[in-house]
PDBQT receptor file of N, H, CA, C and O in Angstrom, charges set to zero:
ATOM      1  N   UNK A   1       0.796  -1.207   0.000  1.00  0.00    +0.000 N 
ATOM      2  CA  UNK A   1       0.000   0.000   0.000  1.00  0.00    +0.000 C 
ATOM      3  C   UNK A   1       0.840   1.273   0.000  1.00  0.00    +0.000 C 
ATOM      4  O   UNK A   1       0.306   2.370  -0.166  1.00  0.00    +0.000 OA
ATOM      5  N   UNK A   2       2.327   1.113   0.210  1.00  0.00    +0.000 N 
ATOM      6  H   UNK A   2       2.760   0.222   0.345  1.00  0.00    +0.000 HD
ATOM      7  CA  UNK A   2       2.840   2.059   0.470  1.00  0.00    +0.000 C 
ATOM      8  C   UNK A   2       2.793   3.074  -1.526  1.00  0.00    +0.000 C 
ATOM      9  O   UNK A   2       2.696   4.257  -1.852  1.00  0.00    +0.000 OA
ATOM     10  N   UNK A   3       2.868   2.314  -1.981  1.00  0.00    +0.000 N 
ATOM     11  H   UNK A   3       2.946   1.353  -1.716  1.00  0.00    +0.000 HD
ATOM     12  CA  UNK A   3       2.942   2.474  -3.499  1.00  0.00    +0.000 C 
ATOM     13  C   UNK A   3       1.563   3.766  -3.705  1.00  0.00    +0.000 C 
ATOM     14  O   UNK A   3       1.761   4.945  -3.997  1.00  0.00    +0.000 OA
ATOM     15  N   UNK A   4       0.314   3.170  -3.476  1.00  0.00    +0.000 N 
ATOM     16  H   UNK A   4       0.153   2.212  -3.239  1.00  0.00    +0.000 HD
ATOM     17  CA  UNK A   4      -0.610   4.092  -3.647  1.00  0.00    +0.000 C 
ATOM     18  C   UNK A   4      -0.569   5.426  -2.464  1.00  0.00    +0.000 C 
ATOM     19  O   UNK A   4      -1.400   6.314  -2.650  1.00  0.00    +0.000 OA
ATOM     20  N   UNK A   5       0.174   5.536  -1.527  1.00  0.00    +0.000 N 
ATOM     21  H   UNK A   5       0.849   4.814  -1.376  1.00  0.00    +0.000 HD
ATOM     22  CA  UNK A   5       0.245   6.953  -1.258  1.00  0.00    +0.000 C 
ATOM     23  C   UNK A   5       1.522   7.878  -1.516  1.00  0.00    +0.000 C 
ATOM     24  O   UNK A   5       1.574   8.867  -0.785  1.00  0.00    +0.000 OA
ATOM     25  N   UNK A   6       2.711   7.694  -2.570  1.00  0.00    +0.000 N 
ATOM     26  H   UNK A   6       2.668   6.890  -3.163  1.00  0.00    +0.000 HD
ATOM     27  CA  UNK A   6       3.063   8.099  -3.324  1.00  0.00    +0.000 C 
ATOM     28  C   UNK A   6       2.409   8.229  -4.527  1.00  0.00    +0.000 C 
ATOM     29  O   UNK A   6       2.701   9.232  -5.178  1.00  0.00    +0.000 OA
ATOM     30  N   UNK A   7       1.464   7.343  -5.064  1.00  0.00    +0.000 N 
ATOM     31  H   UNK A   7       1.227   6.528  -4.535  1.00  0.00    +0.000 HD
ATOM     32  CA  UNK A   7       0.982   7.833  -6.020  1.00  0.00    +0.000 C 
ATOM     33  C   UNK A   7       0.211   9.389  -5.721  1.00  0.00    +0.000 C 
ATOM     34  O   UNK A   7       0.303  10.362  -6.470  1.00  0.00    +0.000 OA
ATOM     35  N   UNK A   8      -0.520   9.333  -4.499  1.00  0.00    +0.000 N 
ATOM     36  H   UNK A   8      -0.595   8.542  -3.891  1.00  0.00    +0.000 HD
ATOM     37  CA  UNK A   8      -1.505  10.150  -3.687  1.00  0.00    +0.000 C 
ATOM     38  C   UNK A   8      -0.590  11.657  -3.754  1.00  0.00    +0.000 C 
ATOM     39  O   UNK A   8      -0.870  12.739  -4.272  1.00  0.00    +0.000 OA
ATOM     40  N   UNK A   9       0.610  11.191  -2.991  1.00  0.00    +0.000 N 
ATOM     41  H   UNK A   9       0.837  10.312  -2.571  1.00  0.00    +0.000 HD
ATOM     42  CA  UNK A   9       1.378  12.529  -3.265  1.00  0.00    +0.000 C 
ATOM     43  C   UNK A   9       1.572  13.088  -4.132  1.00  0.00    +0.000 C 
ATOM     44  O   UNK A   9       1.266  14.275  -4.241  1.00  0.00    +0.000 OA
ATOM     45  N   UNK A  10       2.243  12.291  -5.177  1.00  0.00    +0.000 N 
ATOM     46  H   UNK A  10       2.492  11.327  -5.089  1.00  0.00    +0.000 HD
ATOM     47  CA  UNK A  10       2.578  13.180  -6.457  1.00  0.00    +0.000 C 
ATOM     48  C   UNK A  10       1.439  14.052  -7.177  1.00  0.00    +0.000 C 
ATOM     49  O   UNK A  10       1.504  15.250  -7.451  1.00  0.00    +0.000 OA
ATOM     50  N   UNK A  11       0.000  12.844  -7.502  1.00  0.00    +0.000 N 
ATOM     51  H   UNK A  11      -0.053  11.871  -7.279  1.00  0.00    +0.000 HD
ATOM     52  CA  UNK A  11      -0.744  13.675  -8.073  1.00  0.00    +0.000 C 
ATOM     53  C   UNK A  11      -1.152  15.136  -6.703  1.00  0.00    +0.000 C 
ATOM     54  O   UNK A  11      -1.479  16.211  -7.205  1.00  0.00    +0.000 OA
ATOM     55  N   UNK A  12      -1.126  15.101  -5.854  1.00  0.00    +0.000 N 
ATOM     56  H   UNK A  12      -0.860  14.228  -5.446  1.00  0.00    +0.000 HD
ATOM     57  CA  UNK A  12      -1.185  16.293  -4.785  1.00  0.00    +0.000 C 
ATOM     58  C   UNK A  12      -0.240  17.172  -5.449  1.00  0.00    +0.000 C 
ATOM     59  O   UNK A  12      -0.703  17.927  -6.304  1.00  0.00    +0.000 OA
ATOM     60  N   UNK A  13       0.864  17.201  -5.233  1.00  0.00    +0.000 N 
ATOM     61  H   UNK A  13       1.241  16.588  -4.539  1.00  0.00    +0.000 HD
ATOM     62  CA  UNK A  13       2.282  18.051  -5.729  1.00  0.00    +0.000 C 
ATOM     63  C   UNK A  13       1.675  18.573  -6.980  1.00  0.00    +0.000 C 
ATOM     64  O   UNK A  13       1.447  19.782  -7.026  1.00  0.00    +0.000 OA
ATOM     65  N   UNK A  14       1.436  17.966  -7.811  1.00  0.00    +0.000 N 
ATOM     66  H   UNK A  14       1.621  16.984  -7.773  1.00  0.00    +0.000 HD
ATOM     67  CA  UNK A  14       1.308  18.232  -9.205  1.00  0.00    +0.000 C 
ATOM     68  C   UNK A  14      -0.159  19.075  -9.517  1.00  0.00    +0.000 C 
ATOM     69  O   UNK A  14      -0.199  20.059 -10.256  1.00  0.00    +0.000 OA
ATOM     70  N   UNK A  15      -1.090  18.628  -8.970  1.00  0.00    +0.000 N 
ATOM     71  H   UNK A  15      -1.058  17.829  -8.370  1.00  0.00    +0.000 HD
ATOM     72  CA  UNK A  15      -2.310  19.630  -9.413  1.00  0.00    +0.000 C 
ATOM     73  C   UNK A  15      -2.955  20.000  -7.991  1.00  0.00    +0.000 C 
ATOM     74  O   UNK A  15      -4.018  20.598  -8.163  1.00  0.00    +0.000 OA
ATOM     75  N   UNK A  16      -2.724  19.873  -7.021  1.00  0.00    +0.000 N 
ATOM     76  H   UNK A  16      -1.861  19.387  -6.881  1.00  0.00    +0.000 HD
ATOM     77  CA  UNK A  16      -3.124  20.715  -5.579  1.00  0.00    +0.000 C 
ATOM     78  C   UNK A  16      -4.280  19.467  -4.847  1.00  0.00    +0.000 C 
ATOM     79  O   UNK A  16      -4.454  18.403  -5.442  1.00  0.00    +0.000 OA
ATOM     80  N   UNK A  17      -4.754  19.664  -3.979  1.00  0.00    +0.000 N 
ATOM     81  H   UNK A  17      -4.613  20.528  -3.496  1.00  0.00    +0.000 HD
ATOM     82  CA  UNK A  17      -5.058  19.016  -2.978  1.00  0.00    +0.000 C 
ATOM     83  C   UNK A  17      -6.470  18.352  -3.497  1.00  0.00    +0.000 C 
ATOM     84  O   UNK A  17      -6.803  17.169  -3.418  1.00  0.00    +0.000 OA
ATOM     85  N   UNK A  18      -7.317  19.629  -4.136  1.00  0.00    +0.000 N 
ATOM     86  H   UNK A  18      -7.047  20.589  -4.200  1.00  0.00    +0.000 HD
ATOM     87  CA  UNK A  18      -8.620  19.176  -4.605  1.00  0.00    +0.000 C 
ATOM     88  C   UNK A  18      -8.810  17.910  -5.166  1.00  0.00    +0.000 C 
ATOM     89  O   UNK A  18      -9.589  17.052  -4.751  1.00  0.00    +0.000 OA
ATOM     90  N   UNK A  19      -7.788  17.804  -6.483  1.00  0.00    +0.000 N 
ATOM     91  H   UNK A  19      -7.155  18.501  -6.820  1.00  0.00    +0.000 HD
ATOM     92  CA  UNK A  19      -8.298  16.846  -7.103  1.00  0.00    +0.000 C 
ATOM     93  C   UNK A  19      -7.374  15.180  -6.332  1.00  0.00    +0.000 C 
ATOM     94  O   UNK A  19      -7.593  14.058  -6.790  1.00  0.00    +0.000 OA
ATOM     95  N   UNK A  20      -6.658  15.379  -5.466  1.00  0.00    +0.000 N 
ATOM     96  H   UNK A  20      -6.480  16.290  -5.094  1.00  0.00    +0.000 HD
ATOM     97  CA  UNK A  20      -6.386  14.166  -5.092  1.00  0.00    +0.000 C 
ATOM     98  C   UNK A  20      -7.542  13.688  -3.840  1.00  0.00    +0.000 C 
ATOM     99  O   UNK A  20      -7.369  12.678  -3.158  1.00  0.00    +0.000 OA
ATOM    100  N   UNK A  21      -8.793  14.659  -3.680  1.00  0.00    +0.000 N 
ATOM    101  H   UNK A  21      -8.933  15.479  -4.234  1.00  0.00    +0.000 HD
ATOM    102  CA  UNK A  21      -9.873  14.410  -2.755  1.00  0.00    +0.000 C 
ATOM    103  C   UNK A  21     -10.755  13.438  -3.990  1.00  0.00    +0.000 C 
ATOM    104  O   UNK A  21     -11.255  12.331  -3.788  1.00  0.00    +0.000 OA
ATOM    105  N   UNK A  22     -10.766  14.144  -5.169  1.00  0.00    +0.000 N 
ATOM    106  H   UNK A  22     -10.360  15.043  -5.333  1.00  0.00    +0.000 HD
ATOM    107  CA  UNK A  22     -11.324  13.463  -6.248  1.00  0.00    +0.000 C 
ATOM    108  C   UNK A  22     -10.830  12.065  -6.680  1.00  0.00    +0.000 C 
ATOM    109  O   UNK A  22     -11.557  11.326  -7.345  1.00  0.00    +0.000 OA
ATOM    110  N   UNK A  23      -9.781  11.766  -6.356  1.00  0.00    +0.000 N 
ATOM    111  H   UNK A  23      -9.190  12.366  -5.816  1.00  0.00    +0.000 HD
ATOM    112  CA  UNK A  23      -9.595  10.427  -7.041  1.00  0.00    +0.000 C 
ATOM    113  C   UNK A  23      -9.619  10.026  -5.565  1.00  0.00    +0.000 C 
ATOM    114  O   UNK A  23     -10.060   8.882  -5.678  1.00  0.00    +0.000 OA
ATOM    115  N   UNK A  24      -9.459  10.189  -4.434  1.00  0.00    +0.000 N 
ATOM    116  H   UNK A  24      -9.101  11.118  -4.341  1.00  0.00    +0.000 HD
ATOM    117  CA  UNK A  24      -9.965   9.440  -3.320  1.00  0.00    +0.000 C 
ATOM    118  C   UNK A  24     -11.538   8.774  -3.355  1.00  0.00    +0.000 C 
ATOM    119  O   UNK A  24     -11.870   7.611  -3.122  1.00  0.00    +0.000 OA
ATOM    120  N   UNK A  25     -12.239   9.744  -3.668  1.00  0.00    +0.000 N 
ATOM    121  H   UNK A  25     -11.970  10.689  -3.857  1.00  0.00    +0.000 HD
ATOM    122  CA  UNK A  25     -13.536   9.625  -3.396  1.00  0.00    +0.000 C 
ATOM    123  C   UNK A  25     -14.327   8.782  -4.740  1.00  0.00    +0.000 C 
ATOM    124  O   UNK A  25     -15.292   8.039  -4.562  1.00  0.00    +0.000 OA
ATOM    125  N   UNK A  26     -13.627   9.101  -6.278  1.00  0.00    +0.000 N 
ATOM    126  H   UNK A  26     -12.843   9.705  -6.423  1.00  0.00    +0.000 HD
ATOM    127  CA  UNK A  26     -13.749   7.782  -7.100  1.00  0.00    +0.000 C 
ATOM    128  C   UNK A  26     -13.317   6.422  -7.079  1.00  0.00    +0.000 C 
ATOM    129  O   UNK A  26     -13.986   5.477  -7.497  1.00  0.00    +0.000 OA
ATOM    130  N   UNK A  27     -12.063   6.346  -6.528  1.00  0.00    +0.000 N 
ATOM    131  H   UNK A  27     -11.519   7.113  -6.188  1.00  0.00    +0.000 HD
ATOM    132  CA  UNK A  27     -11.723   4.807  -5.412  1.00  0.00    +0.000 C 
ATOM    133  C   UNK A  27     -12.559   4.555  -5.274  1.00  0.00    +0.000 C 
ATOM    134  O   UNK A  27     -13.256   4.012  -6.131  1.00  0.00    +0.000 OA
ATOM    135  N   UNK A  28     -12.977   4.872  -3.913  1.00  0.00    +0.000 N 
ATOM    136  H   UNK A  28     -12.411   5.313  -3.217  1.00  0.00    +0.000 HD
ATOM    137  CA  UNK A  28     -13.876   4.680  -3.021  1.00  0.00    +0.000 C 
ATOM    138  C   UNK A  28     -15.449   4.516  -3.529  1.00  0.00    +0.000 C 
ATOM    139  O   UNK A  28     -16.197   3.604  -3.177  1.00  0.00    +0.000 OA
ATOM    140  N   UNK A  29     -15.781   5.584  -4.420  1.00  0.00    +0.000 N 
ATOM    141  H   UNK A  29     -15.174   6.325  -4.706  1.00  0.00    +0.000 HD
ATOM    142  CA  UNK A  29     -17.507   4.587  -4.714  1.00  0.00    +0.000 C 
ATOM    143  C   UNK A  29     -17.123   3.180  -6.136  1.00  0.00    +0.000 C 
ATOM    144  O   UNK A  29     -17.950   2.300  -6.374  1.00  0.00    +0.000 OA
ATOM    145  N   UNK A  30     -15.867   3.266  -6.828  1.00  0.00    +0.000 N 
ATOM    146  H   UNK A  30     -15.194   3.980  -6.634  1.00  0.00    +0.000 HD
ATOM    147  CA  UNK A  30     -15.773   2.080  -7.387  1.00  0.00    +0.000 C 
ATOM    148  C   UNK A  30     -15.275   1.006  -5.960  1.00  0.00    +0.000 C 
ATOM    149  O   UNK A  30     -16.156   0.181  -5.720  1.00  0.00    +0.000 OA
ATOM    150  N   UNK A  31     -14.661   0.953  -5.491  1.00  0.00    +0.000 N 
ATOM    151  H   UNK A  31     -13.945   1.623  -5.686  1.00  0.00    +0.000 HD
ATOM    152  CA  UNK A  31     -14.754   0.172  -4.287  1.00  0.00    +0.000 C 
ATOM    153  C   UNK A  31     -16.100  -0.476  -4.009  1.00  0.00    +0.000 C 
ATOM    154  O   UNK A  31     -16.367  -1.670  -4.144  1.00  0.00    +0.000 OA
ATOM    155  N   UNK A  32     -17.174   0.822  -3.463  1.00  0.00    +0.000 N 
ATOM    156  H   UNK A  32     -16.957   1.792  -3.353  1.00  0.00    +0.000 HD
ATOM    157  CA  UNK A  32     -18.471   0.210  -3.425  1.00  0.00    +0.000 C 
ATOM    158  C   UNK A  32     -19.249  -0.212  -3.953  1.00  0.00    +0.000 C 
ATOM    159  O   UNK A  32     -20.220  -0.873  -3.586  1.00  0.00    +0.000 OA
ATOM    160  N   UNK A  33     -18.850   0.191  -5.101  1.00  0.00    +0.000 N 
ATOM    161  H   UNK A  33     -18.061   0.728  -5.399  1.00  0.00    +0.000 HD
ATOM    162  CA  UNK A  33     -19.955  -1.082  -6.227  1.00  0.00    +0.000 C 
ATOM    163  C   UNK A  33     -19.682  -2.198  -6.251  1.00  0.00    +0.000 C 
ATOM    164  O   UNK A  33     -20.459  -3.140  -6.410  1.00  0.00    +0.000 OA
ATOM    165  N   UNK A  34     -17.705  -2.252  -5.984  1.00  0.00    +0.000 N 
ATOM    166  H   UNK A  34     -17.074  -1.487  -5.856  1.00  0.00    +0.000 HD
ATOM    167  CA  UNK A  34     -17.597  -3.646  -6.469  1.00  0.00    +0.000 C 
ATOM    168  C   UNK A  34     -17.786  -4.601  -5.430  1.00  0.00    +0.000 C 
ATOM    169  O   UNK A  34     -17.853  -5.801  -5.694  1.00  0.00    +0.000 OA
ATOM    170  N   UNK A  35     -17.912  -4.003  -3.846  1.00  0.00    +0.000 N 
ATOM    171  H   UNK A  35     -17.858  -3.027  -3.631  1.00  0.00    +0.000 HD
ATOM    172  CA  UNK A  35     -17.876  -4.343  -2.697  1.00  0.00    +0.000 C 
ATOM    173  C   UNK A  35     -19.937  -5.067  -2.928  1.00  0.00    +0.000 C 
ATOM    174  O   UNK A  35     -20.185  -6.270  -3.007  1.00  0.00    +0.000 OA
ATOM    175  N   UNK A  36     -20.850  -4.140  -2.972  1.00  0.00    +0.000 N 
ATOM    176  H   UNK A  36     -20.648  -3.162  -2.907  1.00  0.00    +0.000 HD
ATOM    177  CA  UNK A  36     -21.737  -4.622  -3.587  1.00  0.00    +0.000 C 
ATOM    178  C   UNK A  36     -22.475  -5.553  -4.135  1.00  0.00    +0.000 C 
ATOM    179  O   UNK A  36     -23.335  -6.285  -3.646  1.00  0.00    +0.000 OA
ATOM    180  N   UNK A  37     -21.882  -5.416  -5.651  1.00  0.00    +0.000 N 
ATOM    181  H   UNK A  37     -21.183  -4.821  -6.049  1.00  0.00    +0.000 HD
ATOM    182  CA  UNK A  37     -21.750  -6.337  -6.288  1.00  0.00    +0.000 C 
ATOM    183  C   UNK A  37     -21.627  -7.695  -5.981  1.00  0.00    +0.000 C 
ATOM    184  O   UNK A  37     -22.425  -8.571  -6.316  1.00  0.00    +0.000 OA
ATOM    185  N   UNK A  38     -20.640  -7.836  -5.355  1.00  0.00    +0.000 N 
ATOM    186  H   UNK A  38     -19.992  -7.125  -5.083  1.00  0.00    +0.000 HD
ATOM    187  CA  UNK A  38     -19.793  -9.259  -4.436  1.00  0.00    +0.000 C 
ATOM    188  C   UNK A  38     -20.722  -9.448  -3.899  1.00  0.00    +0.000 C 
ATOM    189  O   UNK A  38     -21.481 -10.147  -4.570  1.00  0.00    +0.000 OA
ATOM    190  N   UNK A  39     -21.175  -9.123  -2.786  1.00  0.00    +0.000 N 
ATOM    191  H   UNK A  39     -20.558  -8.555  -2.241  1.00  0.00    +0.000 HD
ATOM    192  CA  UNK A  39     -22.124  -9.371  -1.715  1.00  0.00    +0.000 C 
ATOM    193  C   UNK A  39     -23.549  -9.795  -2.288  1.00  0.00    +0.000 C 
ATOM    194  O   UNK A  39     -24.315 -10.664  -1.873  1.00  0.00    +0.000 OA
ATOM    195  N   UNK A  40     -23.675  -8.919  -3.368  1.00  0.00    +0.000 N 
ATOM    196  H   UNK A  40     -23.052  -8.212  -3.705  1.00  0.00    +0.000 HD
ATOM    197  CA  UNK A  40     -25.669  -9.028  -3.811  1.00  0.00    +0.000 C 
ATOM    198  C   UNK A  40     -25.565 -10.149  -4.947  1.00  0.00    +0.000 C 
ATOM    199  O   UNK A  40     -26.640 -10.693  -5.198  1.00  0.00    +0.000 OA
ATOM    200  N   UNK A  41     -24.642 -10.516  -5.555  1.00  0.00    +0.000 N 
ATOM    201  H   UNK A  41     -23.768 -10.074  -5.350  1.00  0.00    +0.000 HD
ATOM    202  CA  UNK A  41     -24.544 -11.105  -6.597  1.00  0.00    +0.000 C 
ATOM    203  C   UNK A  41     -24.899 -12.837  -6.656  1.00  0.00    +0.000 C 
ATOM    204  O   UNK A  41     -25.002 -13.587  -7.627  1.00  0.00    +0.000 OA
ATOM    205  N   UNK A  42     -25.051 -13.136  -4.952  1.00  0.00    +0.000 N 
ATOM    206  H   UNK A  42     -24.968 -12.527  -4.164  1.00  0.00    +0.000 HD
ATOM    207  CA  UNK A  42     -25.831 -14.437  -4.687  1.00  0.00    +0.000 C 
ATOM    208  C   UNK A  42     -27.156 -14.342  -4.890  1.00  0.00    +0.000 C 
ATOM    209  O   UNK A  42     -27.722 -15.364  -5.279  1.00  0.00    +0.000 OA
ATOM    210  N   UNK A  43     -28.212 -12.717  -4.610  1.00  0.00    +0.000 N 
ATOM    211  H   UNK A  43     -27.752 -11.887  -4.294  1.00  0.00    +0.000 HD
ATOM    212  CA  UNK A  43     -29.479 -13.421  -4.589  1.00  0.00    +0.000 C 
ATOM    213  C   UNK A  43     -30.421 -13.262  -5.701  1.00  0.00    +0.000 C 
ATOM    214  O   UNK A  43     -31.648 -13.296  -5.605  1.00  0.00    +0.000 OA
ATOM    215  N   UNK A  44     -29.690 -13.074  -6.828  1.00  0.00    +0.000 N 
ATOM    216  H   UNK A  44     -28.693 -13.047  -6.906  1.00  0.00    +0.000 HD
ATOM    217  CA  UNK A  44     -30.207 -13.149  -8.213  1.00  0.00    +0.000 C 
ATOM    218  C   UNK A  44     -30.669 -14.585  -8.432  1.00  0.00    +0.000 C 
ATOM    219  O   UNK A  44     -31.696 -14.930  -9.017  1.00  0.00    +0.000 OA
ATOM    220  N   UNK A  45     -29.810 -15.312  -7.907  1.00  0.00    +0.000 N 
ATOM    221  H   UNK A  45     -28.976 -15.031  -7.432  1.00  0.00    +0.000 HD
ATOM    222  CA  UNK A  45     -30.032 -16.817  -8.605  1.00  0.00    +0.000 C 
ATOM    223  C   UNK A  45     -31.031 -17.708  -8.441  1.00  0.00    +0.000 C 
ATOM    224  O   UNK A  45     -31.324 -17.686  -7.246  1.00  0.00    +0.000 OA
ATOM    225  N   UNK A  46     -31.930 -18.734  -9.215  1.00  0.00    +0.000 N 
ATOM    226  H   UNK A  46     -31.692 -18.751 -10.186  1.00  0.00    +0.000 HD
ATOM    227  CA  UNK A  46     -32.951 -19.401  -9.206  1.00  0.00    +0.000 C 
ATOM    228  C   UNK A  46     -32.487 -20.726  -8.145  1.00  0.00    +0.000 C 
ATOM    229  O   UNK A  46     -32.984 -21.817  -8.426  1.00  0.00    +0.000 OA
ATOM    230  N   UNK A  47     -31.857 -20.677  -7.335  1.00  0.00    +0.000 N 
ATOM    231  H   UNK A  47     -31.454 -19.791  -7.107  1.00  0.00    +0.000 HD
ATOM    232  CA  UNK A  47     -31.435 -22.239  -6.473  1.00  0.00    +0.000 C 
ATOM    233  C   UNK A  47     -31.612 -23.120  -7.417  1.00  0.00    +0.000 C 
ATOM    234  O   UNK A  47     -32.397 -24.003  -7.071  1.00  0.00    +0.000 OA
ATOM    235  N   UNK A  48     -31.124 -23.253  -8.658  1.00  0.00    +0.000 N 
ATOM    236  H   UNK A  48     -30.486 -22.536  -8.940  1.00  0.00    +0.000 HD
ATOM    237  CA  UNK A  48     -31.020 -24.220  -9.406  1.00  0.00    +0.000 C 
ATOM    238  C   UNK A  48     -29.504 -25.307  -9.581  1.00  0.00    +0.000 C 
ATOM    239  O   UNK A  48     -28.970 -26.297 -10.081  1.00  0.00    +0.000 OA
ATOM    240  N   UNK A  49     -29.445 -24.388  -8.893  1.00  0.00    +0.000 N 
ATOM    241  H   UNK A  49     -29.880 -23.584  -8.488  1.00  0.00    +0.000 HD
ATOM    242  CA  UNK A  49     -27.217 -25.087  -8.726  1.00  0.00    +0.000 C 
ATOM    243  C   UNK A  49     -26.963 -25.396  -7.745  1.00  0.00    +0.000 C 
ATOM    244  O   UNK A  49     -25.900 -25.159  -7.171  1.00  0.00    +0.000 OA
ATOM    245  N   UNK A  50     -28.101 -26.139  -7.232  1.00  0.00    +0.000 N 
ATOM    246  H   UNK A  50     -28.964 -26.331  -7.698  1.00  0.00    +0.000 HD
ATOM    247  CA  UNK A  50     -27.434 -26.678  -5.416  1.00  0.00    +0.000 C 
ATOM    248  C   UNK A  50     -26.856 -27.825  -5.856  1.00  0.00    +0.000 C 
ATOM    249  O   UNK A  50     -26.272 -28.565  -5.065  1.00  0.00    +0.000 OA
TER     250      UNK A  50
């Protein structure tokens, strides 16, 4: 993990604080979809695959 908060820095350094709130916070709701996803993606199914 140490890798992604140098990434965090540089883009900081390079275009100011705002937009590294922005790619925090797009992480984070792709995180939750995929977090989601995972979780809800059992109760679609017809119990046909027991």
């Amino acid at each position: 993990m140490p890798h992604t908060a140098v990434l965090l820095a540089a883009a900081s350094e390079e275009q100011g604080a705002g937009n590294t709130l922005r790619i925090v916070l797009l992480v984070s709701l792709v995180g939750a979809g995929l977090l989601a996803w995972f979780l809800l993606r059992g109760y679609g199914n017809d119990d046909s695959n027991d």
